[in-house]
């Protein structure tokens, strides 16, 4: 019961979400390891990864990934005013979400063969038929995702982070289980696992947590004035499509044009790139959002800017060195995680430059994760949507051109350039509208951390190149030893460099760690 109802402070919430994202990414890697072992970078795995293009786009179209963000301020307002009215508002939102999601999912299910051609223009006829069958299995999961996102909004409002942190773990576990139980059916078992994981992890768990919180009074209700307010907040997110949510789909769509196995290699590389983004930046953004929204409601502008500035600087202090080491250790990382069974040394070498190019933009992923939520805390969903849509429109010809010129590497490069563009545009709009207080010293911190990370990154790369040669007959052992040695040397060199040239730079992070340890 405690895990369902416990309330948390901002620091604890950030640690909970960071732990959840880390475990979720780790389980995602296990899932992809399972796929790569049996299917490598093949047409079958390409079809599976591409089968998420249409369902994910449907989720984005309904702003499913932003339901918690758009609902939290309204839920807090209505529940603060009158708990009964709060439940009526939530009931109306749930009923409309369930109805619209079911109708759109049904329409997409019927049009699966036609939609498959849009999702993978480079696939042949047989692959498109297989893709349509996978699509029809995965599509109904969106109904569970969207309803579950509404219920999770209640938990975030209550500052109960444990169950939202648990849901992606259950989801990934179900996918792995489905693939294992139906291993002889190719990738179909993973598709059924997606459906089961959405039902259990994304819907059932939040529902149980909301009920355990006490006083749940949901009913069939379609009429409430707050639904229109919710629609006005969510509509820009439905219409506007940001590059940060469509990048994964562009990787699959344009990857299908660059040859067999390219979609899989890009997906494997992107999965690893998203680990530092999720563990550091996404966790910080999710945990800080309720507090930022509260400060906006109280009109405490100075404290808001200070909190936002702290989140940005601390994220840069952690995510830049981490991504620098991962760039240096990209090859042994891919080798250790994926190189077995159907995934050979050739695939590892093919995915390495893709991962390095993606990791180069990780710091900008971190900034946009936090800045987007700063706008949402002001109940401004229009600006990120407009900026994101403009950035996406500018990115599309870049994806097409680089995919044709450089193949899979061009797709990875286009994604990194697009995220940088979107982040710079969004930050510029914020500075013009709200001033530069939130960015105080952030560019300087970013530049310093990049420069200070370079010697450590070079030492890590040198270690990787030397250690790998000692284990020619044991590639996995060599990869593990290269990662361990390069990681240790990177930390030592980085610590020495920081101690010599910027001894006070890590003080805020170390002080936060000390406070948590004392508690």
Short mmCIF file of C-alpha atoms in Angstrom, two decimals:
data_model
loop_
_atom_site.label_atom_id
_atom_site.label_comp_id
_atom_site.label_asym_id
_atom_site.label_seq_id
_atom_site.Cartn_x
_atom_site.Cartn_y
_atom_site.Cartn_z
CA UNK A 1 0.00 0.00 0.00
CA UNK A 2 2.83 2.40 0.82
CA UNK A 3 4.30 2.25 -2.67
CA UNK A 4 0.90 3.19 -4.10
CA UNK A 5 0.19 6.18 -1.86
CA UNK A 6 3.54 7.62 -0.71
CA UNK A 7 4.18 11.34 -1.35
CA UNK A 8 7.65 12.63 -2.22
CA UNK A 9 9.70 15.82 -2.24
CA UNK A 10 11.33 17.14 -5.41
CA UNK A 11 14.77 15.63 -4.76
CA UNK A 12 13.38 12.25 -3.78
CA UNK A 13 11.00 12.34 -6.74
CA UNK A 14 13.91 13.03 -9.07
CA UNK A 15 15.83 10.07 -7.68
CA UNK A 16 12.77 7.81 -7.98
CA UNK A 17 12.17 8.82 -11.58
CA UNK A 18 15.88 8.55 -12.41
CA UNK A 19 15.96 5.04 -10.96
CA UNK A 20 12.82 4.13 -12.86
CA UNK A 21 14.11 5.45 -16.16
CA UNK A 22 17.46 3.72 -15.64
CA UNK A 23 15.80 0.37 -14.93
CA UNK A 24 13.35 0.89 -17.78
CA UNK A 25 16.15 1.69 -20.22
CA UNK A 26 18.09 -1.29 -18.90
CA UNK A 27 15.12 -3.57 -19.47
CA UNK A 28 14.68 -2.00 -22.89
CA UNK A 29 18.25 -2.94 -23.68
CA UNK A 30 17.59 -6.48 -22.47
CA UNK A 31 14.57 -6.60 -24.76
CA UNK A 32 16.62 -5.33 -27.70
CA UNK A 33 19.40 -7.75 -26.80
CA UNK A 34 16.86 -10.55 -27.01
CA UNK A 35 15.75 -9.27 -30.42
CA UNK A 36 19.29 -8.78 -31.72
CA UNK A 37 20.36 -12.25 -30.56
CA UNK A 38 17.64 -14.05 -32.51
CA UNK A 39 17.06 -11.62 -35.39
CA UNK A 40 20.12 -9.33 -35.53
CA UNK A 41 19.69 -6.39 -37.91
CA UNK A 42 17.32 -8.16 -40.29
CA UNK A 43 14.15 -7.52 -42.26
CA UNK A 44 12.07 -9.13 -39.49
CA UNK A 45 13.48 -6.82 -36.82
CA UNK A 46 13.10 -3.84 -39.18
CA UNK A 47 9.41 -4.71 -39.56
CA UNK A 48 8.92 -4.93 -35.80
CA UNK A 49 10.56 -1.59 -35.06
CA UNK A 50 8.67 0.08 -37.90
CA UNK A 51 5.35 -1.29 -36.62
CA UNK A 52 5.43 1.39 -33.90
CA UNK A 53 5.39 4.30 -36.35
CA UNK A 54 1.60 4.53 -36.77
CA UNK A 55 0.63 3.68 -33.13
CA UNK A 56 3.14 6.17 -31.79
CA UNK A 57 1.95 8.84 -34.20
CA UNK A 58 -1.63 8.18 -33.05
CA UNK A 59 -0.46 8.63 -29.47
CA UNK A 60 1.26 11.90 -30.38
CA UNK A 61 -1.80 13.05 -32.34
CA UNK A 62 -3.88 12.69 -29.19
CA UNK A 63 -1.12 14.29 -27.08
CA UNK A 64 -0.93 11.12 -25.00
CA UNK A 65 2.62 11.79 -23.93
CA UNK A 66 1.52 15.17 -22.56
CA UNK A 67 -1.67 14.17 -20.75
CA UNK A 68 -0.01 14.36 -17.36
CA UNK A 69 1.39 17.80 -18.20
CA UNK A 70 -1.90 19.24 -19.44
CA UNK A 71 -4.01 17.58 -16.74
CA UNK A 72 -1.94 18.36 -13.63
CA UNK A 73 -2.73 22.11 -13.42
CA UNK A 74 -6.45 21.54 -14.08
CA UNK A 75 -6.72 18.59 -11.72
CA UNK A 76 -5.00 20.57 -8.98
CA UNK A 77 -7.39 23.48 -9.52
CA UNK A 78 -10.60 21.43 -9.46
CA UNK A 79 -9.61 19.13 -6.61
CA UNK A 80 -8.47 22.13 -4.55
CA UNK A 81 -11.84 23.79 -5.13
CA UNK A 82 -14.06 20.73 -4.59
CA UNK A 83 -13.03 17.06 -4.60
CA UNK A 84 -16.38 15.96 -6.03
CA UNK A 85 -16.01 18.33 -8.95
CA UNK A 86 -12.46 17.09 -9.45
CA UNK A 87 -13.70 13.52 -9.94
CA UNK A 88 -16.43 14.70 -12.30
CA UNK A 89 -13.87 16.52 -14.40
CA UNK A 90 -11.58 13.49 -14.50
CA UNK A 91 -14.50 11.20 -15.39
CA UNK A 92 -15.47 13.41 -18.33
CA UNK A 93 -11.88 13.52 -19.60
CA UNK A 94 -11.51 9.74 -19.30
CA UNK A 95 -14.76 9.09 -21.16
CA UNK A 96 -13.85 11.38 -24.04
CA UNK A 97 -10.31 10.02 -24.24
CA UNK A 98 -11.58 6.43 -24.28
CA UNK A 99 -14.17 7.20 -26.98
CA UNK A 100 -11.89 9.16 -29.32
CA UNK A 101 -8.96 6.78 -28.86
CA UNK A 102 -11.14 3.75 -29.59
CA UNK A 103 -12.62 5.29 -32.75
CA UNK A 104 -9.24 6.36 -34.14
CA UNK A 105 -7.64 3.04 -33.24
CA UNK A 106 -10.45 1.19 -34.99
CA UNK A 107 -10.07 3.31 -38.11
CA UNK A 108 -6.30 2.76 -38.14
CA UNK A 109 -6.83 -0.99 -37.64
CA UNK A 110 -9.03 -1.14 -40.74
CA UNK A 111 -6.55 0.95 -42.77
CA UNK A 112 -3.46 -0.97 -41.62
CA UNK A 113 -2.37 -2.16 -45.11
CA UNK A 114 -2.48 1.37 -46.52
CA UNK A 115 -0.84 2.93 -43.44
CA UNK A 116 1.99 0.40 -43.64
CA UNK A 117 3.03 1.82 -47.00
CA UNK A 118 3.27 5.29 -45.44
CA UNK A 119 5.29 4.04 -42.48
CA UNK A 120 7.84 2.10 -44.55
CA UNK A 121 8.07 3.36 -48.14
CA UNK A 122 11.22 1.30 -48.67
CA UNK A 123 9.72 -2.12 -47.78
CA UNK A 124 8.73 -4.76 -50.35
CA UNK A 125 5.23 -6.28 -50.63
CA UNK A 126 5.83 -9.25 -48.32
CA UNK A 127 7.34 -7.02 -45.63
CA UNK A 128 4.42 -4.61 -45.87
CA UNK A 129 1.94 -7.44 -45.32
CA UNK A 130 3.87 -8.59 -42.26
CA UNK A 131 4.01 -5.00 -41.04
CA UNK A 132 0.22 -4.63 -41.34
CA UNK A 133 -0.36 -7.74 -39.19
CA UNK A 134 2.02 -6.44 -36.50
CA UNK A 135 0.34 -3.05 -36.65
CA UNK A 136 -3.09 -4.55 -35.95
CA UNK A 137 -1.78 -6.27 -32.82
CA UNK A 138 -0.08 -3.18 -31.40
CA UNK A 139 -2.69 -0.52 -32.23
CA UNK A 140 -5.21 -1.34 -29.42
CA UNK A 141 -2.48 -0.74 -26.85
CA UNK A 142 -2.90 3.01 -27.46
CA UNK A 143 -6.29 2.99 -25.72
CA UNK A 144 -4.67 1.64 -22.56
CA UNK A 145 -1.76 4.08 -22.86
CA UNK A 146 -4.01 7.12 -23.16
CA UNK A 147 -6.39 6.22 -20.34
CA UNK A 148 -3.46 5.25 -18.15
CA UNK A 149 -1.78 8.60 -18.84
CA UNK A 150 -4.85 10.38 -17.47
CA UNK A 151 -4.78 8.26 -14.32
CA UNK A 152 -1.06 8.90 -13.92
CA UNK A 153 -1.84 12.61 -14.01
CA UNK A 154 -3.77 12.14 -10.75
CA UNK A 155 -0.77 10.43 -9.19
CA UNK A 156 1.61 13.19 -10.29
CA UNK A 157 -0.82 15.77 -8.88
CA UNK A 158 -0.70 13.93 -5.58
CA UNK A 159 3.11 13.79 -5.89
CA UNK A 160 2.96 10.00 -5.79
CA UNK A 161 5.78 8.99 -8.13
CA UNK A 162 6.32 5.33 -7.22
CA UNK A 163 3.66 3.76 -9.45
CA UNK A 164 4.35 5.97 -12.50
CA UNK A 165 7.98 4.94 -12.01
CA UNK A 166 6.96 1.27 -11.94
CA UNK A 167 4.69 1.22 -15.01
CA UNK A 168 7.43 1.24 -17.70
CA UNK A 169 9.20 -1.62 -15.92
CA UNK A 170 6.07 -3.78 -16.04
CA UNK A 171 5.51 -2.78 -19.67
CA UNK A 172 9.00 -3.84 -20.74
CA UNK A 173 8.80 -7.05 -18.72
CA UNK A 174 5.61 -8.02 -20.55
CA UNK A 175 7.22 -7.39 -23.94
CA UNK A 176 10.17 -9.61 -23.05
CA UNK A 177 7.83 -12.32 -21.74
CA UNK A 178 5.68 -12.21 -24.87
CA UNK A 179 8.71 -12.53 -27.13
CA UNK A 180 10.08 -15.44 -25.10
CA UNK A 181 6.78 -17.36 -25.03
CA UNK A 182 6.36 -17.02 -28.82
CA UNK A 183 9.98 -17.19 -29.89
CA UNK A 184 9.13 -19.52 -32.78
CA UNK A 185 6.74 -16.96 -34.28
CA UNK A 186 9.38 -14.40 -35.13
CA UNK A 187 8.67 -10.95 -33.74
CA UNK A 188 4.94 -11.50 -33.31
CA UNK A 189 5.29 -12.44 -29.63
CA UNK A 190 6.85 -9.08 -28.87
CA UNK A 191 3.82 -7.38 -30.42
CA UNK A 192 1.46 -9.28 -28.13
CA UNK A 193 3.75 -8.38 -25.24
CA UNK A 194 3.30 -4.70 -26.11
CA UNK A 195 -0.47 -5.08 -25.89
CA UNK A 196 -0.31 -6.98 -22.60
CA UNK A 197 2.21 -4.55 -21.10
CA UNK A 198 0.03 -1.57 -21.99
CA UNK A 199 -3.02 -3.17 -20.37
CA UNK A 200 -1.26 -4.24 -17.16
CA UNK A 201 1.53 -1.71 -16.69
CA UNK A 202 0.16 1.48 -18.22
CA UNK A 203 -3.51 1.08 -17.28
CA UNK A 204 -4.15 -1.39 -14.47
CA UNK A 205 -1.34 -0.28 -12.13
CA UNK A 206 -2.24 3.46 -12.18
CA UNK A 207 -5.92 2.55 -11.74
CA UNK A 208 -5.10 0.50 -8.64
CA UNK A 209 -2.91 3.32 -7.28
CA UNK A 210 -5.62 5.95 -7.76
CA UNK A 211 -8.12 3.70 -5.99
CA UNK A 212 -5.67 3.03 -3.15
CA UNK A 213 -5.33 6.77 -2.63
CA UNK A 214 -8.92 6.79 -1.39
CA UNK A 215 -12.14 8.46 -2.45
CA UNK A 216 -12.10 7.51 -6.12
CA UNK A 217 -15.48 8.41 -7.64
CA UNK A 218 -15.31 7.82 -11.38
CA UNK A 219 -18.49 7.66 -13.43
CA UNK A 220 -19.72 7.71 -17.03
CA UNK A 221 -19.80 11.43 -17.74
CA UNK A 222 -19.19 13.41 -20.92
CA UNK A 223 -20.20 16.89 -19.79
CA UNK A 224 -17.98 19.19 -17.76
CA UNK A 225 -16.81 22.73 -18.49
CA UNK A 226 -13.23 21.74 -17.69
CA UNK A 227 -13.09 19.41 -20.71
CA UNK A 228 -12.99 22.40 -23.02
CA UNK A 229 -10.16 23.94 -21.00
CA UNK A 230 -8.30 20.65 -21.22
CA UNK A 231 -8.87 20.53 -24.97
CA UNK A 232 -7.56 24.07 -25.39
CA UNK A 233 -4.39 23.10 -23.51
CA UNK A 234 -3.96 19.82 -25.36
CA UNK A 235 -4.95 21.02 -28.85
CA UNK A 236 -1.62 22.72 -29.65
CA UNK A 237 0.15 19.53 -28.66
CA UNK A 238 -2.16 17.53 -30.91
CA UNK A 239 -1.67 19.81 -33.89
CA UNK A 240 1.97 20.64 -33.35
CA UNK A 241 4.41 17.77 -33.72
CA UNK A 242 7.84 18.31 -32.19
CA UNK A 243 11.02 16.83 -33.58
CA UNK A 244 11.84 15.36 -30.16
CA UNK A 245 8.82 13.05 -30.32
CA UNK A 246 8.93 12.38 -34.07
CA UNK A 247 12.67 11.75 -34.33
CA UNK A 248 12.21 8.07 -33.51
CA UNK A 249 9.59 7.75 -36.23
CA UNK A 250 11.73 9.62 -38.76
CA UNK A 251 14.57 7.22 -37.96
CA UNK A 252 12.30 4.34 -38.95
CA UNK A 253 10.64 5.95 -41.96
CA UNK A 254 13.79 7.34 -43.56
CA UNK A 255 15.84 4.37 -42.35
CA UNK A 256 13.63 2.10 -44.44
CA UNK A 257 15.00 3.89 -47.51
CA UNK A 258 18.65 3.11 -46.73
CA UNK A 259 18.72 -0.70 -46.98
CA UNK A 260 17.86 -3.87 -45.04
CA UNK A 261 18.86 -3.77 -41.40
CA UNK A 262 19.32 0.01 -41.28
CA UNK A 263 16.15 0.58 -39.22
CA UNK A 264 17.35 -1.97 -36.67
CA UNK A 265 20.87 -0.53 -36.41
CA UNK A 266 19.49 2.97 -35.96
CA UNK A 267 17.05 1.71 -33.34
CA UNK A 268 19.74 -0.13 -31.37
CA UNK A 269 21.96 2.98 -31.39
CA UNK A 270 19.11 5.28 -30.43
CA UNK A 271 18.11 2.99 -27.57
CA UNK A 272 21.54 3.40 -25.99
CA UNK A 273 21.58 7.16 -26.67
CA UNK A 274 18.29 7.55 -24.81
CA UNK A 275 19.74 6.07 -21.59
CA UNK A 276 21.53 9.26 -20.46
CA UNK A 277 18.65 11.39 -21.77
CA UNK A 278 16.11 9.45 -19.74
CA UNK A 279 18.13 8.80 -16.60
CA UNK A 280 19.36 12.39 -16.21
CA UNK A 281 17.27 14.87 -18.20
CA UNK A 282 13.85 13.22 -18.39
CA UNK A 283 13.91 12.31 -14.72
CA UNK A 284 14.86 15.88 -13.77
CA UNK A 285 12.14 17.31 -15.99
CA UNK A 286 9.37 15.01 -14.73
CA UNK A 287 10.30 15.50 -11.08
CA UNK A 288 10.69 19.30 -11.32
CA UNK A 289 7.48 19.96 -13.24
CA UNK A 290 4.97 19.81 -10.33
CA UNK A 291 7.19 22.15 -8.33
CA UNK A 292 7.61 24.58 -11.24
CA UNK A 293 3.86 24.58 -11.80
CA UNK A 294 3.30 25.28 -8.11
CA UNK A 295 5.73 28.23 -8.18
CA UNK A 296 3.96 29.69 -11.21
CA UNK A 297 0.61 29.37 -9.43
CA UNK A 298 2.06 31.23 -6.43
CA UNK A 299 3.62 33.84 -8.75
CA UNK A 300 7.02 33.30 -7.18
CA UNK A 301 8.97 34.29 -10.29
CA UNK A 302 12.38 34.59 -8.66
CA UNK A 303 12.12 31.15 -7.07
CA UNK A 304 10.86 29.69 -10.35
CA UNK A 305 13.86 31.05 -12.26
CA UNK A 306 16.22 29.81 -9.57
CA UNK A 307 14.69 26.30 -9.62
CA UNK A 308 14.79 26.16 -13.42
CA UNK A 309 18.37 27.41 -13.50
CA UNK A 310 19.45 24.81 -10.95
CA UNK A 311 17.81 22.02 -12.94
CA UNK A 312 19.54 23.13 -16.15
CA UNK A 313 23.00 23.54 -14.63
CA UNK A 314 22.91 20.29 -12.67
CA UNK A 315 21.73 18.41 -15.75
CA UNK A 316 24.65 19.76 -17.79
CA UNK A 317 27.12 18.85 -15.04
CA UNK A 318 26.08 15.22 -15.21
CA UNK A 319 24.91 14.56 -18.75
CA UNK A 320 27.85 16.08 -20.67
CA UNK A 321 30.65 13.98 -19.06
CA UNK A 322 28.46 10.89 -19.26
CA UNK A 323 27.79 11.34 -22.98
CA UNK A 324 31.48 12.17 -23.61
CA UNK A 325 32.57 8.87 -22.09
CA UNK A 326 29.84 7.00 -23.99
CA UNK A 327 31.09 8.47 -27.29
CA UNK A 328 34.59 7.21 -26.52
CA UNK A 329 33.26 3.80 -25.48
CA UNK A 330 30.54 3.41 -28.15
CA UNK A 331 32.04 0.37 -29.87
CA UNK A 332 32.58 -1.83 -26.76
CA UNK A 333 29.17 -0.74 -25.45
CA UNK A 334 27.42 -2.01 -28.58
CA UNK A 335 29.63 -5.10 -28.65
CA UNK A 336 28.88 -6.04 -25.04
CA UNK A 337 25.13 -5.44 -25.26
CA UNK A 338 24.25 -6.72 -28.72
CA UNK A 339 27.07 -8.71 -30.34
CA UNK A 340 25.87 -12.31 -30.04
CA UNK A 341 23.79 -14.69 -32.11
CA UNK A 342 22.44 -12.93 -35.19
CA UNK A 343 24.20 -9.67 -34.35
CA UNK A 344 27.83 -9.93 -35.45
CA UNK A 345 30.93 -7.77 -35.45
CA UNK A 346 29.91 -6.21 -38.77
CA UNK A 347 26.68 -4.92 -37.25
CA UNK A 348 28.57 -3.58 -34.24
CA UNK A 349 30.91 -1.59 -36.47
CA UNK A 350 27.95 -0.36 -38.51
CA UNK A 351 26.06 0.90 -35.45
CA UNK A 352 29.07 2.55 -33.72
CA UNK A 353 29.22 5.79 -35.76
CA UNK A 354 25.42 6.06 -35.58
CA UNK A 355 25.56 5.98 -31.78
CA UNK A 356 28.42 8.48 -31.61
CA UNK A 357 26.61 10.98 -33.81
CA UNK A 358 23.44 10.64 -31.71
CA UNK A 359 25.33 11.02 -28.42
CA UNK A 360 26.86 14.29 -29.61
CA UNK A 361 23.46 15.99 -29.20
CA UNK A 362 22.55 14.51 -25.81
CA UNK A 363 23.17 17.80 -23.93
CA UNK A 364 20.57 19.51 -26.13
CA UNK A 365 18.11 16.70 -25.48
CA UNK A 366 18.65 17.47 -21.79
CA UNK A 367 17.97 21.19 -22.14
CA UNK A 368 14.77 20.76 -24.15
CA UNK A 369 13.37 18.20 -21.71
CA UNK A 370 13.50 20.83 -18.97
CA UNK A 371 12.65 23.92 -21.02
CA UNK A 372 9.55 22.30 -22.48
CA UNK A 373 8.19 21.71 -18.99
CA UNK A 374 9.01 25.29 -18.02
CA UNK A 375 6.57 26.45 -20.72
CA UNK A 376 3.98 23.88 -19.63
CA UNK A 377 4.25 25.08 -16.03
CA UNK A 378 3.05 28.47 -17.36
CA UNK A 379 0.13 26.61 -19.01
CA UNK A 380 1.68 27.49 -22.36
CA UNK A 381 1.39 24.50 -24.65
CA UNK A 382 1.18 26.64 -27.79
CA UNK A 383 4.75 27.91 -27.91
CA UNK A 384 6.55 24.52 -27.70
CA UNK A 385 4.09 23.11 -30.24
CA UNK A 386 4.61 25.94 -32.72
CA UNK A 387 8.39 25.96 -32.30
CA UNK A 388 8.48 22.17 -32.52
CA UNK A 389 6.36 22.12 -35.67
CA UNK A 390 8.57 24.72 -37.37
CA UNK A 391 11.70 22.78 -36.40
CA UNK A 392 10.13 19.56 -37.71
CA UNK A 393 9.19 21.19 -41.02
CA UNK A 394 12.77 22.41 -41.40
CA UNK A 395 14.11 18.97 -40.48
CA UNK A 396 12.15 16.90 -43.00
CA UNK A 397 14.17 17.86 -46.11
CA UNK A 398 17.35 17.44 -44.08
CA UNK A 399 16.38 13.86 -43.20
CA UNK A 400 15.53 13.08 -46.81
CA UNK A 401 18.69 14.65 -48.22
CA UNK A 402 21.13 13.18 -45.71
CA UNK A 403 19.48 9.74 -45.92
CA UNK A 404 20.06 9.70 -49.67
CA UNK A 405 23.61 11.08 -49.42
CA UNK A 406 25.00 9.31 -46.32
CA UNK A 407 22.54 6.46 -45.75
CA UNK A 408 21.87 5.44 -42.14
CA UNK A 409 24.60 7.78 -40.88
CA UNK A 410 22.80 10.66 -42.56
CA UNK A 411 19.57 9.78 -40.73
CA UNK A 412 21.42 9.83 -37.40
CA UNK A 413 23.10 13.13 -38.25
CA UNK A 414 19.80 14.70 -39.29
CA UNK A 415 18.25 13.71 -35.97
CA UNK A 416 21.07 15.30 -33.95
CA UNK A 417 21.03 18.52 -35.98
CA UNK A 418 17.26 18.78 -35.66
CA UNK A 419 17.28 18.43 -31.87
CA UNK A 420 19.97 21.11 -31.59
CA UNK A 421 17.91 23.43 -33.81
CA UNK A 422 14.72 22.87 -31.81
CA UNK A 423 16.45 23.42 -28.46
CA UNK A 424 18.11 26.66 -29.61
CA UNK A 425 14.84 27.98 -31.02
CA UNK A 426 12.85 27.11 -27.88
CA UNK A 427 15.45 28.64 -25.57
CA UNK A 428 15.59 31.82 -27.67
CA UNK A 429 11.82 32.24 -27.41
CA UNK A 430 11.95 31.75 -23.65
CA UNK A 431 14.73 34.33 -23.24
CA UNK A 432 12.84 36.89 -25.32
CA UNK A 433 9.59 36.36 -23.42
CA UNK A 434 10.70 35.78 -19.83
CA UNK A 435 14.25 37.13 -19.73
CA UNK A 436 17.56 35.39 -19.25
CA UNK A 437 17.53 34.80 -15.48
CA UNK A 438 16.82 31.08 -15.88
CA UNK A 439 19.86 30.75 -18.18
CA UNK A 440 22.30 32.54 -15.90
CA UNK A 441 25.69 30.83 -16.27
CA UNK A 442 24.13 27.87 -18.11
CA UNK A 443 26.00 28.44 -21.42
CA UNK A 444 29.22 28.98 -19.47
CA UNK A 445 28.67 25.79 -17.47
CA UNK A 446 27.95 23.86 -20.68
CA UNK A 447 31.10 25.18 -22.37
CA UNK A 448 33.26 24.49 -19.31
CA UNK A 449 31.99 20.93 -18.90
CA UNK A 450 32.56 20.19 -22.60
CA UNK A 451 36.15 21.48 -22.44
CA UNK A 452 36.89 19.72 -19.16
CA UNK A 453 35.47 16.45 -20.52
CA UNK A 454 37.71 16.39 -23.60
CA UNK A 455 40.94 15.17 -21.89
CA UNK A 456 38.98 12.47 -20.11
CA UNK A 457 37.23 11.46 -23.34
CA UNK A 458 40.57 11.20 -25.17
CA UNK A 459 41.98 9.04 -22.37
CA UNK A 460 38.87 6.86 -22.47
CA UNK A 461 39.11 6.42 -26.24
CA UNK A 462 42.83 5.55 -25.97
CA UNK A 463 42.05 2.96 -23.29
CA UNK A 464 39.34 1.39 -25.42
CA UNK A 465 41.68 1.08 -28.39
CA UNK A 466 44.41 -0.54 -26.29
CA UNK A 467 42.42 -2.88 -24.03
CA UNK A 468 40.33 -4.33 -26.87
CA UNK A 469 43.43 -5.78 -28.51
CA UNK A 470 44.25 -7.99 -25.51
CA UNK A 471 41.15 -10.20 -25.99
CA UNK A 472 40.97 -11.11 -29.71
CA UNK A 473 39.31 -14.46 -29.02
CA UNK A 474 36.89 -13.19 -26.36
CA UNK A 475 35.10 -10.10 -27.76
CA UNK A 476 32.56 -9.84 -24.93
CA UNK A 477 35.23 -10.10 -22.26
CA UNK A 478 37.29 -7.54 -24.14
CA UNK A 479 34.32 -5.20 -24.35
CA UNK A 480 33.62 -5.48 -20.62
CA UNK A 481 37.26 -4.85 -19.72
CA UNK A 482 37.45 -1.91 -22.15
CA UNK A 483 34.35 -0.33 -20.63
CA UNK A 484 35.58 -0.86 -17.07
CA UNK A 485 39.08 0.45 -17.76
CA UNK A 486 37.97 3.42 -19.87
CA UNK A 487 35.25 4.36 -17.38
CA UNK A 488 37.70 4.27 -14.47
CA UNK A 489 40.35 6.28 -16.32
CA UNK A 490 37.76 8.75 -17.56
CA UNK A 491 36.55 9.41 -13.99
CA UNK A 492 40.10 9.82 -12.67
CA UNK A 493 41.20 12.19 -15.43
CA UNK A 494 37.97 14.17 -15.27
CA UNK A 495 38.19 14.50 -11.48
CA UNK A 496 41.81 15.71 -11.70
CA UNK A 497 41.03 18.22 -14.45
CA UNK A 498 38.00 19.60 -12.59
CA UNK A 499 40.01 19.78 -9.36
CA UNK A 500 42.75 21.77 -11.07
CA UNK A 501 40.72 24.14 -13.22
CA UNK A 502 37.16 24.34 -11.79
CA UNK A 503 37.10 22.99 -8.20
CA UNK A 504 33.78 24.65 -7.35
CA UNK A 505 31.88 23.47 -10.42
CA UNK A 506 30.61 20.20 -8.97
CA UNK A 507 29.82 21.62 -5.53
CA UNK A 508 26.02 21.87 -6.10
CA UNK A 509 25.77 18.24 -7.22
CA UNK A 510 27.98 16.96 -4.40
CA UNK A 511 26.01 18.96 -1.84
CA UNK A 512 22.74 17.47 -3.10
CA UNK A 513 24.21 13.95 -2.84
CA UNK A 514 25.44 14.64 0.70
CA UNK A 515 22.00 15.88 1.77
CA UNK A 516 20.35 12.75 0.41
CA UNK A 517 22.88 10.50 2.13
CA UNK A 518 22.32 12.27 5.47
CA UNK A 519 18.57 11.72 5.13
#
